[in-house]
Amino acid sequence: MHYSGLSLVKQALTGNRGWTRAWRNPDPKKQYDVIIIGGGGHGLATAYYLAKLHGITNVAVLEKGYVGGGNTGRNTTIIRSNYMLNANSQFYEHSMKLWEGLSQDLNYNVMFSQRGILNLIHTDAQRDAFARRGNAMLLNGVDAVMHDAEGVKKLMPHLDFSQNTRFPIQGGLAQPRGGTARHDAVAWGYARGADQLGVDIIQQCEVTGIKRDGDKVLGVETSRGFIGAGQVGVAVAGNSSKVFDMVGMKLPIESHVLQAFVTEGIKPLVDTVCTFGAGHFYISQSDKGGLVFGGDLDGYNTYAQRGNLPTFNHVVAGGVTMMPCLSRLRVLRQWGGVMDMSMDGSPIIGKTAIDNLYMNGGWCYGGFKATPGSGWVFADTIANDKPHNLNKDFTLERFREGYPLDENGAGASPNAH
Amino acid sequence: MTQQFRTAAGGLIDRSRPITFQFDGKTYQGFHGDTLASALIANGQHLIARSFKYHRPRGFMTAGSEDPNAIVQLRTGSRKEPNTRATTIELFDGLEANSQNRWPSLAFDAMAINNVFSPLLSAGFYYKTFMWPVSFWTSVYEVFIRKAAGLGVAATEADPDHYEQCHEHCDLLIAGAGPAGIAAALAAAATGARVVIADEHPLIGGSLNSERLTIDGKSGVEWAAEQMEILSKMDNVRVMTRTTVFGYYDHNTMAAIEKVNDHVAIPAAGQVRQRMWTIYPKRVVIAAGATERPLTFGNNDKPGIMLASAVRTYINQYGVKPGTRAIVTTNNNDAYRTAFDLHNAGVQVLAVVDSRPNPDEHLAAQLAAISIRLITGKTVGSAEGRQHVAYVQLVSTDGHTSDPERIDCDLIASSGGWNPNVHLHSQSGAKPVYEDSIASFIPGISRQDESSVGAAKGSFHLQDCLDQGHAAGVDAAKMAGFKVKPKAKKVATAKDEGTYAIEALWVSPTPHNKSYKQFIDQQNDVKVSDVELAAQEGYDSVELLKRYTTQGMATDQGKTSNVNALAVLAGQRGDPVPEVGTTTFRPPYVPVALGVFAGHTVGNDFMPIRRTAIHDWNVKNNAVFIEAGLWLRARYYPQKVGDTLDDCYIRETNNTRGNVALVDVTTLGKIDIQGPDAPEFLNRLYINNWLKLPVGRARYGAMLREDGMAFDDGTTSHLSENHFFMTTTTANAAPVLSHMEYYHQTVWPELDVVFCSVTEQWTGIAIAGPNSRKLLEKVLDIDISNEAFPFMAVGECKMNNITGRLFRISFSGELAYELNVPADFGEQAWTELLEAGKEMNVSSYGTEALGTMRIEKGHVAGSELDGRTTVKDLGLEGMANRNKHFIGKHNSQRPGLLEEGRLQVVGFKSLESGRNLRIGAHLVDDSIKLDSVSQSQGHITTTTYSPSLGCGIALGLLKDGASRHGQQIDAVFPLDDEKVRVEICHPVFIDPKGELVRA
Amino acid sequence: MLRIECPWCGVRNEDEFSYGGDATLERPSDDDSIEAWSRFVHTRKNPAGKHTEHWQHVNGCRAWIVVERNTLTHEIYSTAPASPILPAGKKSTRGLNT
Amino acid sequence: MPNSTQTAPVRVSPLLVINREAIVDCQGLRLEQRPTLTAIQVLAFAKQFDGVAKAITKALGVECPTKPGVCNSKDSIQVTWTGPNNWIVICEEDDSLLAKLKMAVGKKAAVVDQSHGRCGIRLSGVHARSVMAKNCALDFHPDFFKAGNSALTSVAHMNALIIQVDDESYDLFVARSLARSFVHAIEHSCAEFAKA
Ligand SMILES: Cc1cc2nc3c(=O)[nH]c(=O)nc-3n(C[C@H](O)[C@H](O)[C@H](O)COP(=O)(O)OP(=O)(O)OC[C@H]3O[C@@H](n4cnc5c(N)ncnc54)[C@H](O)[C@@H]3O)c2cc1C
Ligand SMILES: NC(=O)c1ccc[n+]([C@@H]2O[C@H](COP(=O)([O-])OP(=O)(O)OC[C@H]3O[C@@H](n4cnc5c(N)ncnc54)[C@H](O)[C@@H]3O)[C@@H](O)[C@H]2O)c1
Ligand SMILES: Cc1cc2nc3c(=O)[nH]c(=O)nc-3n(C[C@H](O)[C@H](O)[C@H](O)COP(=O)(O)O)c2cc1C
Ligand SMILES: [Zn+2]
């Protein structure tokens, strides 16, 4: 069923009785050409592009809970392509371009809001690092603007611009095309889009084992029985190690918790996405009015999907320091997501040692913005059984071979990326 | 005509202390002990807010922190606080509050037009539209959506109030000081256990304060007050009022917020507004009570419709009458009390409408005795009236809705049953379970050291609450190792209040089965039809439902609405409620101000400052500082007004290169290393050789991370047998020490070596320049001739009785020394050196000149050691001894780290006179246009104008740079549309053979 | 809040410690292949359940310790010194705090 | 070579600029500095822990604690356990202590002077415990932390050594570079007691 202003009016007149399911609720078939494990944004986007761009429609997405219930549904929704290293820059910019037409493509309003993203600068060293990054962005065809403090003030008038703070604001690097999107809508839009092209979205279906014949995957054991598959793509983010453990593979990944927080809804206060360079803090205002913010990882391996107090306190101290008027606003809710932290902070998308098993993971805290791009290249990789040019550097082998993609230079310490 | 809705007497307000306050610009009076809500009701003001989406008029639904509607903008200016619950605001003199989310006024809100379009604004409508034309999204739709969103308006100035944090340890923390909590506290405290009992309210007593109950022959209020007295006097008890336990974290860590001064206009000097408590109890007793839920009927959101228990609270605790002609509508026994209390307060009760066909006979008889009409098998189908209820239409619960009975009234007291407050229990990691007998969720199996008691456990009988509280208190004390003394065995006795019984009624039929707005989540305007639509469209798990409709996502987090919503969903799915389950409970239990999480580590105190011993001198001498980690370092020293950075660092560099100057290098990490295996340890830590360094000599070393990337560099000196002294970069001082401790304790415990940081003990002063020896010879007691003290020599020395250490090392590339003196003598040593050098025009120099000289000398530093470079990239590979083992050795040999095409350190010279190079510029071939896809071959890491060479120079990382010396390339800075032609050169610009340092 | 028991100092808040990751990784020897060394640095079991990990009591006695912790529930089963040779922590009898 | 008309150097602690007798002084609360202390860290080599403890005990006449969390003191000397293989000895300025300890432990331990690296502050008064509770997560209840107890922990988010001196006094030692920030933070939490 097509969504539009007109369909809204029509339905309103008939008591909204005519709306149909956004996606079906099928029972799993015995066999699919492709099974995607993980009904987050990435898995659903992969299925959508497999069907739409590669004509592969005998596809199932298996989700252990409800679609979008993983990190897709718990992230701070920041979208940007302000990367420094070429491989990242080109991949994320491709994703950004897909975002720019996504609502129309899916016929589902994902509320992609290009209000810009601004990274504050407080020290000369940061200015230098951001100059390098900003120049790299422009050289890669990505938009970037360097602001002085005055320029920052125009974008974010309520920050602390005084000198009477530990790290006064010197300026900021902005990407005007950056912004946010409604996280849930992204999952639902892709689910609906894929469903309409024939993909089976199967919720409450946990993959518990992967059946193999030598180097070939035959299918997956699930909480709803065995399901056969020609190819299997794994896009389970924080659960990557668990799923690959089913085929005895160890990954260059640790699972860590990242927390996010939202305040009570208020009238527009924060117009752009803003990150504090002197602490770990970033904030944006959702289109519901809540200020959504986050900061650093809690810093230890966990699958608990909940965080602890020290990080909370630390994040908020950064926030109130950056923007003192936040002090009297109230936190409404605190939650966490299990991050697939890779050893160099960059993702892994491609083939694995097993022929028809493909991996999509290692997103760290940056995979929401990758959703369209990730699904797009992963679908391409699965359809052609070889990586696309855009993800050819995101291999598993890069660690062994010495080609890390380390934007922060933190090395193989996942909690430091 | 003020406070015309006060009862004649009673309540816990102090009628002798009137308070004047303002709401929406109008002045009112209330009493001490009122909340803003009770005071407004006393004045007949029921309209308090407009709803989020439809801008419907809203009144007070509850009398507590669970209220979805009554949120106002409290205070003004920099103390403005949006979305504050009027039901929890203690009245103070001068209080100012305003309604929010309405225009132009609360009584007449133009946006109420949305009401008419509500069918268009069904659940998730925005996902289905606003997509065309594409350009309208940013320019029109989004602008509109953002304006419409949100409720209150935030202050834009800094908060003038202060906050702090505090820690508390105890054997037992009790969340909630109602009868159950008090009983637990008394029992545990009597054993000597350390008890903390916290309650959101200014008084302890919980529901005792709002009900007419009897304990030990006293009124509940009196009993509670007496226990408060007793508990407050005990050394082992901390009674915390105005304190909400808002979070249950790992390892039984609890977070609470104390509203220290929210009940006054402005906190007194030195006082904080709020305090955050982190509490570490051995055991937690959750005595948080239960929250009533409303019945769901047509227009159930009108002002004048309240929870039945809230009506009792307003009457009994605050002495106000929420109406004059009341209807009580219920599906359970509890709401009958409301009829009695209303009657008792002189409010006319028109009827008790009980949806159950066969209500409790005893209660029915009690009603009859006071001539209150009881209507059974019926319920309110709809409420009618404009901005307040004017009448109700009653329908039969058996579906007979065609001849609704109309009753005129101005108050509906509604009870749909009670939901135990399982929030904290659930936050602790446990899963609440559905309990049929109360038609709600109760605590499940504990996952941490906690238990729930009383109404929080689903026990609604007062004696049960007291018994359970008592038992939990005794248990907690026993578990903490305390003996239970006889006096701790006594349990208070309550007068019997009858039993609780309920027959769930989730949604009322509507009059004539017509479509009505039946609200579930009143703040987010989620209606029964929205829940149904979500289910119809496939958003049919609780979590999807929540996200699609926003049910339970408002400031009240669905405290009164979640259970109703999921029951509707269950009905729609045809599943039993337990199968549908609840959404996840998350902290905080009530919204908590950000300020309180931050405490006082904000603004200037966000992070501590590290100061060197030269700091005060630097301040006195006009130094301009720069941050290095937490340190403040002197960047340059203006000599006269108008001196620029350039003026200063060029002057300072020239004086160093041509004469002699001092720089404070205290911030370098310093590690004392001792033990027979110290050389071996260093040998494994550094890539180069350390086994044969003679005593009295220093050596430059480089270390890698285990992944083979360069980690840190610095000099280490052999002070005496088995005694070494290492310096690290400022940034890596702490990581390097931890790294060493890691390897020593976990990998090579067999090595007998100890180390500790001595960064703080020593002030480091570098004395650099051709005249440095001359200067030092004046003040030191040792022979520092080139023969006696050659390059890389190390020795102890005295300067005016200050014993220090002298190192002949050089970062600037000049003849130079580093003098370390104990830090309390740092400033003295510094000024004495300046004094002694006066005749030779010695000066100080800052980090900017230091940086200039290191660039001229091609020394790599933090900007090149960026965690992505290998020693090969840095030109230091020659140091590595691959015949021994060292950290990072193998991973540094991975093919990708050895192959051609990597970025390597080189120098650059500007070929365009007068144009300096900029850090962050990229290196591209001249054919490249600035906006084409990257052909970046590297970038500039650090730059300076070299006073010695008279041109702009830089260091940078360039693809295959080592083999490209002499070539030209463009350094582009597209952010500013700049491009400079540069020559690639060897990174050492000055004295490549190192003759100066050895002179 | 993780409350970690330092074998010497007693139970302390997590923010006194810094995390060191999987403590079960076996560091290869100098003769082992680059491949083995790369695996050691980069791959992790990352279990959901019992995890044996290193922490350093940086804001305390600076000892590295081995903690067995459940990554699903955060429950800590045990803590022990990482170094086999450091004198064991004999807990103070004077205060229970330590 | 310099001629030797030398004056004895004067130690300048980082808090000396706070030119008051006490930093905070009000009813029930006092915060003051203890400048010019001598502080020597002793780190035992492998398997020498007990031997070193005995040597220290013998040299100083103060029982060197072998248990964590203990500070033994006599007259002005405080000997505190600071780690699995190390202690810190603190006393009023005593230039001979370093040599004395080196002599005592011989090759069994490293002896490192930290006198200028640590800044000593004393917090005392009936409210001292409340101020500690605002800045430190340890339990300062007298049943658990009393005179003679010590802890290395984080105070006001900074590393510190705490020694409880008597029922109402705590000695706090922090890195000298952080001393002013530290005192500033503690002052904050004294504010409610330091009513005008
Ligand atoms: C707090 C927080 C803030 C973040 N902020 C941002 C941000 O601002 N910008 C940004 O770009 N990124 C951000 N991220 C990261 C981003 O959310 C993720 O990288 C991204 O959503 C990952 O999407 P995904 O589809 O790969 O994973 P998910 O959305 O996690 O989907 C994986 C799915 O797999 C399912 N699954 C797992 N195991 C199994 C199994 N065995 N069988 C079946 N199904 C299984 C899970 O239930 C889950 O639904 C943030 C993350 C968090 C937690
Ligand atoms: N239907 C019924 O008959 C019915 C229903 C509910 C309650 N009751 C009666 O209510 C009483 C219940 O006693 P009780 O002690 O269990 O509960 P209570 O409601 O009397 O007390 C709970 C207290 O905890 C406070 N609180 C809740 N959450 C808190 C938090 N997170 N932090 C701090 N304070 C918090 C509340 O404000 C309240 O003061 C009994 O008298 C019982 O009979 C009866
Ligand atoms: C961008 C964003 C905005 C959110 N806004 C709200 C909000 O306004 N109210 C709310 O209750 N929760 C909000 N949440 C949090 C969700 O309620 C929920 O906590 C989160 O999706 C994680 O799921 P869980 O808590 O069920 O584990 C928001 C989440 C995200 C990612
Ligand atoms: Zn310790």
mmCIF file of N, CA and C in Angstrom, chain B residues 109 434 440-441 469 484 595 599 621 639 808 918 988:
data_model
loop_
_atom_site.group_PDB
_atom_site.id
_atom_site.type_symbol
_atom_site.label_atom_id
_atom_site.label_comp_id
_atom_site.label_asym_id
_atom_site.label_seq_id
_atom_site.Cartn_x
_atom_site.Cartn_y
_atom_site.Cartn_z
ATOM 1 N N ASP B 109 -6.454 27.885 23.080
ATOM 2 C CA ASP B 109 -5.244 27.446 22.404
ATOM 3 C C ASP B 109 -5.578 27.166 20.942
ATOM 4 N N TYR B 434 3.086 -11.310 35.572
ATOM 5 C CA TYR B 434 1.688 -10.902 35.647
ATOM 6 C C TYR B 434 0.972 -11.680 36.741
ATOM 7 N N SER B 440 -2.346 -7.181 37.289
ATOM 8 C CA SER B 440 -1.194 -6.313 37.049
ATOM 9 C C SER B 440 0.097 -7.102 37.234
ATOM 10 N N PHE B 441 1.228 -6.414 37.060
ATOM 11 C CA PHE B 441 2.527 -7.068 37.177
ATOM 12 C C PHE B 441 3.082 -6.907 38.589
ATOM 13 N N GLY B 469 7.122 -5.616 55.461
ATOM 14 C CA GLY B 469 8.202 -4.669 55.684
ATOM 15 C C GLY B 469 9.056 -5.120 56.846
ATOM 16 N N VAL B 484 19.128 -10.376 65.777
ATOM 17 C CA VAL B 484 17.837 -9.738 65.965
ATOM 18 C C VAL B 484 17.480 -9.728 67.447
ATOM 19 N N GLY B 595 22.110 18.724 35.789
ATOM 20 C CA GLY B 595 23.067 19.357 36.696
ATOM 21 C C GLY B 595 23.503 18.445 37.825
ATOM 22 N N GLY B 599 27.307 17.333 38.993
ATOM 23 C CA GLY B 599 27.891 17.803 40.248
ATOM 24 C C GLY B 599 28.631 19.098 40.012
ATOM 25 N N ASN B 621 55.109 36.485 34.636
ATOM 26 C CA ASN B 621 55.863 36.956 33.474
ATOM 27 C C ASN B 621 55.063 36.878 32.184
ATOM 28 N N GLN B 639 56.757 40.180 25.633
ATOM 29 C CA GLN B 639 57.626 41.079 26.399
ATOM 30 C C GLN B 639 57.031 42.464 26.534
ATOM 31 N N ARG B 808 72.793 15.652 29.577
ATOM 32 C CA ARG B 808 73.217 16.388 28.382
ATOM 33 C C ARG B 808 72.428 15.825 27.207
ATOM 34 N N ARG B 918 50.673 25.070 6.345
ATOM 35 C CA ARG B 918 49.669 24.915 7.403
ATOM 36 C C ARG B 918 49.492 23.466 7.782
ATOM 37 N N VAL B 988 65.435 16.609 8.603
ATOM 38 C CA VAL B 988 66.351 17.373 9.465
ATOM 39 C C VAL B 988 66.839 18.585 8.679
#
